[in-house]
Amino acid sequence: MHIQLVRNATIIVHYAGKKFLVDPLLADKGLYDPFSAGIREDLRNPIINLPMSVYDIIKDVDAVILTHLHLDHYDDIAKAVLPKGIKVFVQNEEDAKQVESDGFQQVEVLTEDTLFEGIQLIKTKGEHGRGKDLLKMMGQVCGVVFKHPNEKTLYLAGDTVWYEGVKNEIISHTPEIIVLNAGNNSFHDWGSLIMGKEDVYEVHKAAPNAKIISVHMEAVNHWTLSRKELKSFGEEKGFTSSLLVPEDGESYTF
């Protein structure tokens, strides 16, 4: 298994001989308006450049996974440059209709037992923030567990905070590698939309033997948790040996 952070929540996963592109945000720096989040609204998104060419990102991709369709996970450039015949996995029929309307011809809704080229893809639950009103505003999201006899189990949690649902997924699947969207991105006075440092620590306590990779950091205007702060927190809590905080473009092999 080879996992590379591109930028934000965009990652490349080589798993059981296949290349997956997850949540592609492929625009150049500053192409989009800032999110109206009350934070850094003077900065256009994405606030940093891609660490590699779009060609290298999409080259030889076997399938795309869209955990949801927010701009910072599925943007106009991705819609334009990805081959329309590529396999695209989405979380529900509503998202499938949207992606099909964007011209993609092989769109499949993830289930708890999706198979792709011998790889089991399991849709997992997530909550994109805390509180009924915020969850209604942010909409449905999902994560994905990857399983294959020749690979470690991988859990991509997606845009979620720590809650009972994430704990249950960890108990059910005992992942050895966990990717968390953990920039503590926040919206106005509503609070966190995704995991912050305390959430990451809860994941570690639930899966003490797993390697945790923290992404979705320092790339769009409403981030609030820096890589430096998360690393320091990991040292303070004593779980740095389990915590990986990649720079854009950095990769790991397991």
PDB file of N, CA and C in Angstrom, residues 43-127:
ATOM      1  N   LEU A  43      -8.335  35.309   1.681  1.00  0.00           N
ATOM      2  CA  LEU A  43      -7.561  34.351   0.897  1.00  0.00           C
ATOM      3  C   LEU A  43      -8.489  33.525   0.012  1.00  0.00           C
ATOM      4  N   ARG A  44      -8.152  33.483  -1.286  1.00  0.00           N
ATOM      5  CA  ARG A  44      -8.923  32.671  -2.215  1.00  0.00           C
ATOM      6  C   ARG A  44      -8.456  31.221  -2.165  1.00  0.00           C
ATOM      7  N   ASN A  45      -9.364  30.311  -2.498  1.00  0.00           N
ATOM      8  CA  ASN A  45      -9.074  28.881  -2.414  1.00  0.00           C
ATOM      9  C   ASN A  45      -8.697  28.281  -3.775  1.00  0.00           C
ATOM     10  N   PRO A  46      -7.872  27.253  -3.744  1.00  0.00           N
ATOM     11  CA  PRO A  46      -7.072  26.778  -2.626  1.00  0.00           C
ATOM     12  C   PRO A  46      -6.026  27.828  -2.253  1.00  0.00           C
ATOM     13  N   ILE A  47      -5.579  27.837  -1.025  1.00  0.00           N
ATOM     14  CA  ILE A  47      -4.647  28.877  -0.593  1.00  0.00           C
ATOM     15  C   ILE A  47      -3.190  28.502  -0.837  1.00  0.00           C
ATOM     16  N   ILE A  48      -2.957  27.292  -1.352  1.00  0.00           N
ATOM     17  CA  ILE A  48      -1.607  26.846  -1.710  1.00  0.00           C
ATOM     18  C   ILE A  48      -1.656  26.150  -3.067  1.00  0.00           C
ATOM     19  N   ASN A  49      -0.494  26.037  -3.699  1.00  0.00           N
ATOM     20  CA  ASN A  49      -0.395  25.382  -4.995  1.00  0.00           C
ATOM     21  C   ASN A  49      -0.367  23.862  -4.857  1.00  0.00           C
ATOM     22  N   LEU A  50      -0.676  23.173  -5.937  1.00  0.00           N
ATOM     23  CA  LEU A  50      -0.460  21.739  -6.010  1.00  0.00           C
ATOM     24  C   LEU A  50       1.040  21.447  -5.949  1.00  0.00           C
ATOM     25  N   PRO A  51       1.436  20.332  -5.326  1.00  0.00           N
ATOM     26  CA  PRO A  51       2.851  19.997  -5.249  1.00  0.00           C
ATOM     27  C   PRO A  51       3.367  19.232  -6.464  1.00  0.00           C
ATOM     28  N   MET A  52       2.484  18.926  -7.408  1.00  0.00           N
ATOM     29  CA  MET A  52       2.838  18.170  -8.606  1.00  0.00           C
ATOM     30  C   MET A  52       1.869  18.552  -9.710  1.00  0.00           C
ATOM     31  N   SER A  53       2.132  18.086 -10.912  1.00  0.00           N
ATOM     32  CA  SER A  53       1.266  18.441 -12.037  1.00  0.00           C
ATOM     33  C   SER A  53      -0.040  17.654 -11.986  1.00  0.00           C
ATOM     34  N   VAL A  54      -1.076  18.250 -12.550  1.00  0.00           N
ATOM     35  CA  VAL A  54      -2.353  17.551 -12.651  1.00  0.00           C
ATOM     36  C   VAL A  54      -2.179  16.266 -13.463  1.00  0.00           C
ATOM     37  N   TYR A  55      -1.345  16.314 -14.485  1.00  0.00           N
ATOM     38  CA  TYR A  55      -1.092  15.118 -15.305  1.00  0.00           C
ATOM     39  C   TYR A  55      -0.582  13.965 -14.450  1.00  0.00           C
ATOM     40  N   ASP A  56       0.380  14.244 -13.587  1.00  0.00           N
ATOM     41  CA  ASP A  56       0.931  13.174 -12.741  1.00  0.00           C
ATOM     42  C   ASP A  56      -0.101  12.659 -11.738  1.00  0.00           C
ATOM     43  N   ILE A  57      -0.989  13.535 -11.299  1.00  0.00           N
ATOM     44  CA  ILE A  57      -2.014  13.118 -10.339  1.00  0.00           C
ATOM     45  C   ILE A  57      -2.998  12.149 -10.979  1.00  0.00           C
ATOM     46  N   ILE A  58      -3.439  12.460 -12.188  1.00  0.00           N
ATOM     47  CA  ILE A  58      -4.508  11.646 -12.795  1.00  0.00           C
ATOM     48  C   ILE A  58      -3.979  10.529 -13.688  1.00  0.00           C
ATOM     49  N   LYS A  59      -2.694  10.508 -13.953  1.00  0.00           N
ATOM     50  CA  LYS A  59      -2.120   9.492 -14.833  1.00  0.00           C
ATOM     51  C   LYS A  59      -2.358   8.082 -14.273  1.00  0.00           C
ATOM     52  N   ASP A  60      -2.879   7.207 -15.099  1.00  0.00           N
ATOM     53  CA  ASP A  60      -3.072   5.788 -14.768  1.00  0.00           C
ATOM     54  C   ASP A  60      -4.000   5.548 -13.581  1.00  0.00           C
ATOM     55  N   VAL A  61      -4.875   6.486 -13.279  1.00  0.00           N
ATOM     56  CA  VAL A  61      -5.845   6.265 -12.198  1.00  0.00           C
ATOM     57  C   VAL A  61      -6.861   5.216 -12.638  1.00  0.00           C
ATOM     58  N   ASP A  62      -7.098   4.231 -11.772  1.00  0.00           N
ATOM     59  CA  ASP A  62      -8.069   3.175 -12.062  1.00  0.00           C
ATOM     60  C   ASP A  62      -9.473   3.540 -11.603  1.00  0.00           C
ATOM     61  N   ALA A  63      -9.574   4.300 -10.523  1.00  0.00           N
ATOM     62  CA  ALA A  63     -10.894   4.685 -10.012  1.00  0.00           C
ATOM     63  C   ALA A  63     -10.770   5.936  -9.159  1.00  0.00           C
ATOM     64  N   VAL A  64     -11.850   6.706  -9.132  1.00  0.00           N
ATOM     65  CA  VAL A  64     -11.958   7.913  -8.316  1.00  0.00           C
ATOM     66  C   VAL A  64     -12.985   7.656  -7.220  1.00  0.00           C
ATOM     67  N   ILE A  65     -12.690   8.093  -6.006  1.00  0.00           N
ATOM     68  CA  ILE A  65     -13.644   8.007  -4.902  1.00  0.00           C
ATOM     69  C   ILE A  65     -13.991   9.417  -4.453  1.00  0.00           C
ATOM     70  N   LEU A  66     -15.286   9.730  -4.459  1.00  0.00           N
ATOM     71  CA  LEU A  66     -15.778  11.025  -3.989  1.00  0.00           C
ATOM     72  C   LEU A  66     -16.565  10.786  -2.715  1.00  0.00           C
ATOM     73  N   THR A  67     -16.012  11.182  -1.571  1.00  0.00           N
ATOM     74  CA  THR A  67     -16.717  10.966  -0.307  1.00  0.00           C
ATOM     75  C   THR A  67     -17.940  11.864  -0.182  1.00  0.00           C
ATOM     76  N   HIS A  68     -17.903  13.011  -0.860  1.00  0.00           N
ATOM     77  CA  HIS A  68     -19.041  13.916  -1.020  1.00  0.00           C
ATOM     78  C   HIS A  68     -18.635  14.937  -2.057  1.00  0.00           C
ATOM     79  N   LEU A  69     -19.529  15.859  -2.395  1.00  0.00           N
ATOM     80  CA  LEU A  69     -19.298  16.705  -3.565  1.00  0.00           C
ATOM     81  C   LEU A  69     -19.016  18.165  -3.236  1.00  0.00           C
ATOM     82  N   HIS A  70     -18.589  18.479  -2.030  1.00  0.00           N
ATOM     83  CA  HIS A  70     -18.198  19.860  -1.740  1.00  0.00           C
ATOM     84  C   HIS A  70     -17.011  20.259  -2.624  1.00  0.00           C
ATOM     85  N   LEU A  71     -16.917  21.546  -2.909  1.00  0.00           N
ATOM     86  CA  LEU A  71     -15.923  22.055  -3.857  1.00  0.00           C
ATOM     87  C   LEU A  71     -14.505  21.625  -3.515  1.00  0.00           C
ATOM     88  N   ASP A  72     -14.166  21.567  -2.236  1.00  0.00           N
ATOM     89  CA  ASP A  72     -12.794  21.226  -1.867  1.00  0.00           C
ATOM     90  C   ASP A  72     -12.530  19.721  -1.890  1.00  0.00           C
ATOM     91  N   HIS A  73     -13.508  18.950  -2.425  1.00  0.00           N
ATOM     92  CA  HIS A  73     -13.332  17.504  -2.592  1.00  0.00           C
ATOM     93  C   HIS A  73     -13.608  17.055  -4.032  1.00  0.00           C
ATOM     94  N   TYR A  74     -14.219  17.931  -4.815  1.00  0.00           N
ATOM     95  CA  TYR A  74     -14.590  17.598  -6.195  1.00  0.00           C
ATOM     96  C   TYR A  74     -14.820  18.923  -6.898  1.00  0.00           C
ATOM     97  N   ASP A  75     -13.801  19.378  -7.611  1.00  0.00           N
ATOM     98  CA  ASP A  75     -13.874  20.739  -8.127  1.00  0.00           C
ATOM     99  C   ASP A  75     -14.011  20.761  -9.652  1.00  0.00           C
ATOM    100  N   ASP A  76     -14.143  21.962 -10.186  1.00  0.00           N
ATOM    101  CA  ASP A  76     -14.389  22.129 -11.614  1.00  0.00           C
ATOM    102  C   ASP A  76     -13.237  21.603 -12.462  1.00  0.00           C
ATOM    103  N   ILE A  77     -12.015  21.715 -11.975  1.00  0.00           N
ATOM    104  CA  ILE A  77     -10.875  21.224 -12.744  1.00  0.00           C
ATOM    105  C   ILE A  77     -10.895  19.698 -12.806  1.00  0.00           C
ATOM    106  N   ALA A  78     -11.219  19.058 -11.691  1.00  0.00           N
ATOM    107  CA  ALA A  78     -11.352  17.598 -11.696  1.00  0.00           C
ATOM    108  C   ALA A  78     -12.416  17.160 -12.702  1.00  0.00           C
ATOM    109  N   LYS A  79     -13.531  17.873 -12.710  1.00  0.00           N
ATOM    110  CA  LYS A  79     -14.604  17.537 -13.655  1.00  0.00           C
ATOM    111  C   LYS A  79     -14.120  17.661 -15.105  1.00  0.00           C
ATOM    112  N   ALA A  80     -13.244  18.621 -15.345  1.00  0.00           N
ATOM    113  CA  ALA A  80     -12.796  18.885 -16.717  1.00  0.00           C
ATOM    114  C   ALA A  80     -11.708  17.927 -17.182  1.00  0.00           C
ATOM    115  N   VAL A  81     -10.800  17.552 -16.289  1.00  0.00           N
ATOM    116  CA  VAL A  81      -9.608  16.820 -16.747  1.00  0.00           C
ATOM    117  C   VAL A  81      -9.698  15.311 -16.582  1.00  0.00           C
ATOM    118  N   LEU A  82     -10.532  14.824 -15.674  1.00  0.00           N
ATOM    119  CA  LEU A  82     -10.627  13.375 -15.505  1.00  0.00           C
ATOM    120  C   LEU A  82     -11.332  12.749 -16.706  1.00  0.00           C
ATOM    121  N   PRO A  83     -10.844  11.607 -17.185  1.00  0.00           N
ATOM    122  CA  PRO A  83     -11.491  10.943 -18.321  1.00  0.00           C
ATOM    123  C   PRO A  83     -12.938  10.593 -17.985  1.00  0.00           C
ATOM    124  N   LYS A  84     -13.835  10.865 -18.904  1.00  0.00           N
ATOM    125  CA  LYS A  84     -15.252  10.657 -18.613  1.00  0.00           C
ATOM    126  C   LYS A  84     -15.623   9.179 -18.504  1.00  0.00           C
ATOM    127  N   GLY A  85     -14.755   8.300 -18.982  1.00  0.00           N
ATOM    128  CA  GLY A  85     -15.022   6.876 -18.861  1.00  0.00           C
ATOM    129  C   GLY A  85     -14.449   6.232 -17.615  1.00  0.00           C
ATOM    130  N   ILE A  86     -13.817   7.007 -16.752  1.00  0.00           N
ATOM    131  CA  ILE A  86     -13.182   6.452 -15.561  1.00  0.00           C
ATOM    132  C   ILE A  86     -14.242   5.997 -14.556  1.00  0.00           C
ATOM    133  N   LYS A  87     -13.901   4.991 -13.761  1.00  0.00           N
ATOM    134  CA  LYS A  87     -14.798   4.527 -12.700  1.00  0.00           C
ATOM    135  C   LYS A  87     -14.822   5.553 -11.585  1.00  0.00           C
ATOM    136  N   VAL A  88     -16.035   5.945 -11.170  1.00  0.00           N
ATOM    137  CA  VAL A  88     -16.198   6.913 -10.082  1.00  0.00           C
ATOM    138  C   VAL A  88     -17.145   6.313  -9.041  1.00  0.00           C
ATOM    139  N   PHE A  89     -16.681   6.262  -7.798  1.00  0.00           N
ATOM    140  CA  PHE A  89     -17.508   5.786  -6.694  1.00  0.00           C
ATOM    141  C   PHE A  89     -18.008   6.977  -5.887  1.00  0.00           C
ATOM    142  N   VAL A  90     -19.306   6.960  -5.562  1.00  0.00           N
ATOM    143  CA  VAL A  90     -19.926   8.045  -4.797  1.00  0.00           C
ATOM    144  C   VAL A  90     -20.736   7.439  -3.653  1.00  0.00           C
ATOM    145  N   GLN A  91     -21.236   8.322  -2.773  1.00  0.00           N
ATOM    146  CA  GLN A  91     -21.866   7.838  -1.551  1.00  0.00           C
ATOM    147  C   GLN A  91     -23.347   7.496  -1.683  1.00  0.00           C
ATOM    148  N   ASN A  92     -24.045   8.099  -2.637  1.00  0.00           N
ATOM    149  CA  ASN A  92     -25.490   7.861  -2.721  1.00  0.00           C
ATOM    150  C   ASN A  92     -26.004   8.202  -4.128  1.00  0.00           C
ATOM    151  N   GLU A  93     -27.273   7.904  -4.345  1.00  0.00           N
ATOM    152  CA  GLU A  93     -27.863   8.120  -5.668  1.00  0.00           C
ATOM    153  C   GLU A  93     -27.914   9.599  -6.051  1.00  0.00           C
ATOM    154  N   GLU A  94     -28.121  10.453  -5.077  1.00  0.00           N
ATOM    155  CA  GLU A  94     -28.148  11.894  -5.352  1.00  0.00           C
ATOM    156  C   GLU A  94     -26.813  12.363  -5.924  1.00  0.00           C
ATOM    157  N   ASP A  95     -25.713  11.945  -5.295  1.00  0.00           N
ATOM    158  CA  ASP A  95     -24.394  12.308  -5.799  1.00  0.00           C
ATOM    159  C   ASP A  95     -24.130  11.660  -7.158  1.00  0.00           C
ATOM    160  N   ALA A  96     -24.611  10.421  -7.327  1.00  0.00           N
ATOM    161  CA  ALA A  96     -24.420   9.729  -8.602  1.00  0.00           C
ATOM    162  C   ALA A  96     -25.066  10.519  -9.752  1.00  0.00           C
ATOM    163  N   LYS A  97     -26.268  11.018  -9.532  1.00  0.00           N
ATOM    164  CA  LYS A  97     -26.955  11.787 -10.578  1.00  0.00           C
ATOM    165  C   LYS A  97     -26.173  13.050 -10.934  1.00  0.00           C
ATOM    166  N   GLN A  98     -25.614  13.702  -9.922  1.00  0.00           N
ATOM    167  CA  GLN A  98     -24.845  14.917 -10.175  1.00  0.00           C
ATOM    168  C   GLN A  98     -23.582  14.611 -10.982  1.00  0.00           C
ATOM    169  N   VAL A  99     -22.868  13.558 -10.573  1.00  0.00           N
ATOM    170  CA  VAL A  99     -21.618  13.212 -11.259  1.00  0.00           C
ATOM    171  C   VAL A  99     -21.900  12.733 -12.689  1.00  0.00           C
ATOM    172  N   GLU A 100     -22.989  12.009 -12.864  1.00  0.00           N
ATOM    173  CA  GLU A 100     -23.378  11.606 -14.216  1.00  0.00           C
ATOM    174  C   GLU A 100     -23.732  12.823 -15.070  1.00  0.00           C
ATOM    175  N   SER A 101     -24.357  13.806 -14.456  1.00  0.00           N
ATOM    176  CA  SER A 101     -24.699  15.026 -15.209  1.00  0.00           C
ATOM    177  C   SER A 101     -23.448  15.813 -15.581  1.00  0.00           C
ATOM    178  N   ASP A 102     -22.346  15.557 -14.883  1.00  0.00           N
ATOM    179  CA  ASP A 102     -21.064  16.168 -15.225  1.00  0.00           C
ATOM    180  C   ASP A 102     -20.362  15.425 -16.356  1.00  0.00           C
ATOM    181  N   GLY A 103     -20.988  14.345 -16.825  1.00  0.00           N
ATOM    182  CA  GLY A 103     -20.472  13.644 -17.996  1.00  0.00           C
ATOM    183  C   GLY A 103     -19.803  12.315 -17.728  1.00  0.00           C
ATOM    184  N   PHE A 104     -19.686  11.917 -16.473  1.00  0.00           N
ATOM    185  CA  PHE A 104     -19.012  10.657 -16.166  1.00  0.00           C
ATOM    186  C   PHE A 104     -19.960   9.488 -16.418  1.00  0.00           C
ATOM    187  N   GLN A 105     -19.417   8.449 -17.030  1.00  0.00           N
ATOM    188  CA  GLN A 105     -20.250   7.374 -17.568  1.00  0.00           C
ATOM    189  C   GLN A 105     -20.258   6.109 -16.709  1.00  0.00           C
ATOM    190  N   GLN A 106     -19.273   5.962 -15.822  1.00  0.00           N
ATOM    191  CA  GLN A 106     -19.199   4.758 -14.992  1.00  0.00           C
ATOM    192  C   GLN A 106     -19.247   5.156 -13.518  1.00  0.00           C
ATOM    193  N   VAL A 107     -20.407   5.518 -13.052  1.00  0.00           N
ATOM    194  CA  VAL A 107     -20.589   5.982 -11.682  1.00  0.00           C
ATOM    195  C   VAL A 107     -21.298   4.891 -10.892  1.00  0.00           C
ATOM    196  N   GLU A 108     -20.746   4.572  -9.730  1.00  0.00           N
ATOM    197  CA  GLU A 108     -21.321   3.509  -8.895  1.00  0.00           C
ATOM    198  C   GLU A 108     -21.467   4.012  -7.462  1.00  0.00           C
ATOM    199  N   VAL A 109     -22.597   3.691  -6.852  1.00  0.00           N
ATOM    200  CA  VAL A 109     -22.827   4.050  -5.452  1.00  0.00           C
ATOM    201  C   VAL A 109     -22.171   3.012  -4.550  1.00  0.00           C
ATOM    202  N   LEU A 110     -21.345   3.478  -3.639  1.00  0.00           N
ATOM    203  CA  LEU A 110     -20.704   2.583  -2.674  1.00  0.00           C
ATOM    204  C   LEU A 110     -21.739   1.964  -1.747  1.00  0.00           C
ATOM    205  N   THR A 111     -21.475   0.725  -1.375  1.00  0.00           N
ATOM    206  CA  THR A 111     -22.295   0.044  -0.380  1.00  0.00           C
ATOM    207  C   THR A 111     -21.362  -0.478   0.714  1.00  0.00           C
ATOM    208  N   GLU A 112     -21.888  -1.308   1.584  1.00  0.00           N
ATOM    209  CA  GLU A 112     -21.034  -1.919   2.606  1.00  0.00           C
ATOM    210  C   GLU A 112     -20.326  -3.154   2.071  1.00  0.00           C
ATOM    211  N   ASP A 113     -20.535  -3.454   0.786  1.00  0.00           N
ATOM    212  CA  ASP A 113     -19.880  -4.625   0.209  1.00  0.00           C
ATOM    213  C   ASP A 113     -19.638  -4.429  -1.284  1.00  0.00           C
ATOM    214  N   THR A 114     -19.022  -3.300  -1.643  1.00  0.00           N
ATOM    215  CA  THR A 114     -18.668  -3.032  -3.030  1.00  0.00           C
ATOM    216  C   THR A 114     -17.364  -3.756  -3.360  1.00  0.00           C
ATOM    217  N   LEU A 115     -17.298  -4.353  -4.534  1.00  0.00           N
ATOM    218  CA  LEU A 115     -16.078  -5.006  -4.994  1.00  0.00           C
ATOM    219  C   LEU A 115     -15.565  -4.302  -6.242  1.00  0.00           C
ATOM    220  N   PHE A 116     -14.261  -4.050  -6.273  1.00  0.00           N
ATOM    221  CA  PHE A 116     -13.621  -3.449  -7.440  1.00  0.00           C
ATOM    222  C   PHE A 116     -12.281  -4.146  -7.654  1.00  0.00           C
ATOM    223  N   GLU A 117     -12.207  -4.904  -8.721  1.00  0.00           N
ATOM    224  CA  GLU A 117     -10.969  -5.603  -9.071  1.00  0.00           C
ATOM    225  C   GLU A 117     -10.412  -6.407  -7.892  1.00  0.00           C
ATOM    226  N   GLY A 118     -11.298  -7.096  -7.185  1.00  0.00           N
ATOM    227  CA  GLY A 118     -10.884  -7.923  -6.060  1.00  0.00           C
ATOM    228  C   GLY A 118     -10.692  -7.178  -4.747  1.00  0.00           C
ATOM    229  N   ILE A 119     -10.873  -5.871  -4.768  1.00  0.00           N
ATOM    230  CA  ILE A 119     -10.717  -5.039  -3.566  1.00  0.00           C
ATOM    231  C   ILE A 119     -12.099  -4.762  -2.994  1.00  0.00           C
ATOM    232  N   GLN A 120     -12.266  -5.002  -1.700  1.00  0.00           N
ATOM    233  CA  GLN A 120     -13.527  -4.685  -1.044  1.00  0.00           C
ATOM    234  C   GLN A 120     -13.517  -3.235  -0.599  1.00  0.00           C
ATOM    235  N   LEU A 121     -14.522  -2.491  -1.015  1.00  0.00           N
ATOM    236  CA  LEU A 121     -14.690  -1.087  -0.633  1.00  0.00           C
ATOM    237  C   LEU A 121     -15.961  -0.992   0.197  1.00  0.00           C
ATOM    238  N   ILE A 122     -15.828  -0.552   1.425  1.00  0.00           N
ATOM    239  CA  ILE A 122     -16.950  -0.534   2.364  1.00  0.00           C
ATOM    240  C   ILE A 122     -17.282   0.912   2.713  1.00  0.00           C
ATOM    241  N   LYS A 123     -18.479   1.340   2.372  1.00  0.00           N
ATOM    242  CA  LYS A 123     -18.895   2.704   2.730  1.00  0.00           C
ATOM    243  C   LYS A 123     -19.075   2.807   4.238  1.00  0.00           C
ATOM    244  N   THR A 124     -18.530   3.871   4.829  1.00  0.00           N
ATOM    245  CA  THR A 124     -18.637   4.074   6.276  1.00  0.00           C
ATOM    246  C   THR A 124     -19.380   5.371   6.571  1.00  0.00           C
ATOM    247  N   LYS A 125     -19.848   5.471   7.790  1.00  0.00           N
ATOM    248  CA  LYS A 125     -20.629   6.632   8.207  1.00  0.00           C
ATOM    249  C   LYS A 125     -19.736   7.788   8.638  1.00  0.00           C
ATOM    250  N   GLY A 126     -20.291   8.993   8.570  1.00  0.00           N
ATOM    251  CA  GLY A 126     -19.586  10.170   9.043  1.00  0.00           C
ATOM    252  C   GLY A 126     -20.560  11.282   9.361  1.00  0.00           C
ATOM    253  N   GLU A 127     -20.123  12.213  10.195  1.00  0.00           N
ATOM    254  CA  GLU A 127     -20.916  13.400  10.517  1.00  0.00           C
ATOM    255  C   GLU A 127     -20.056  14.636  10.304  1.00  0.00           C
TER     256      GLU A 127
END
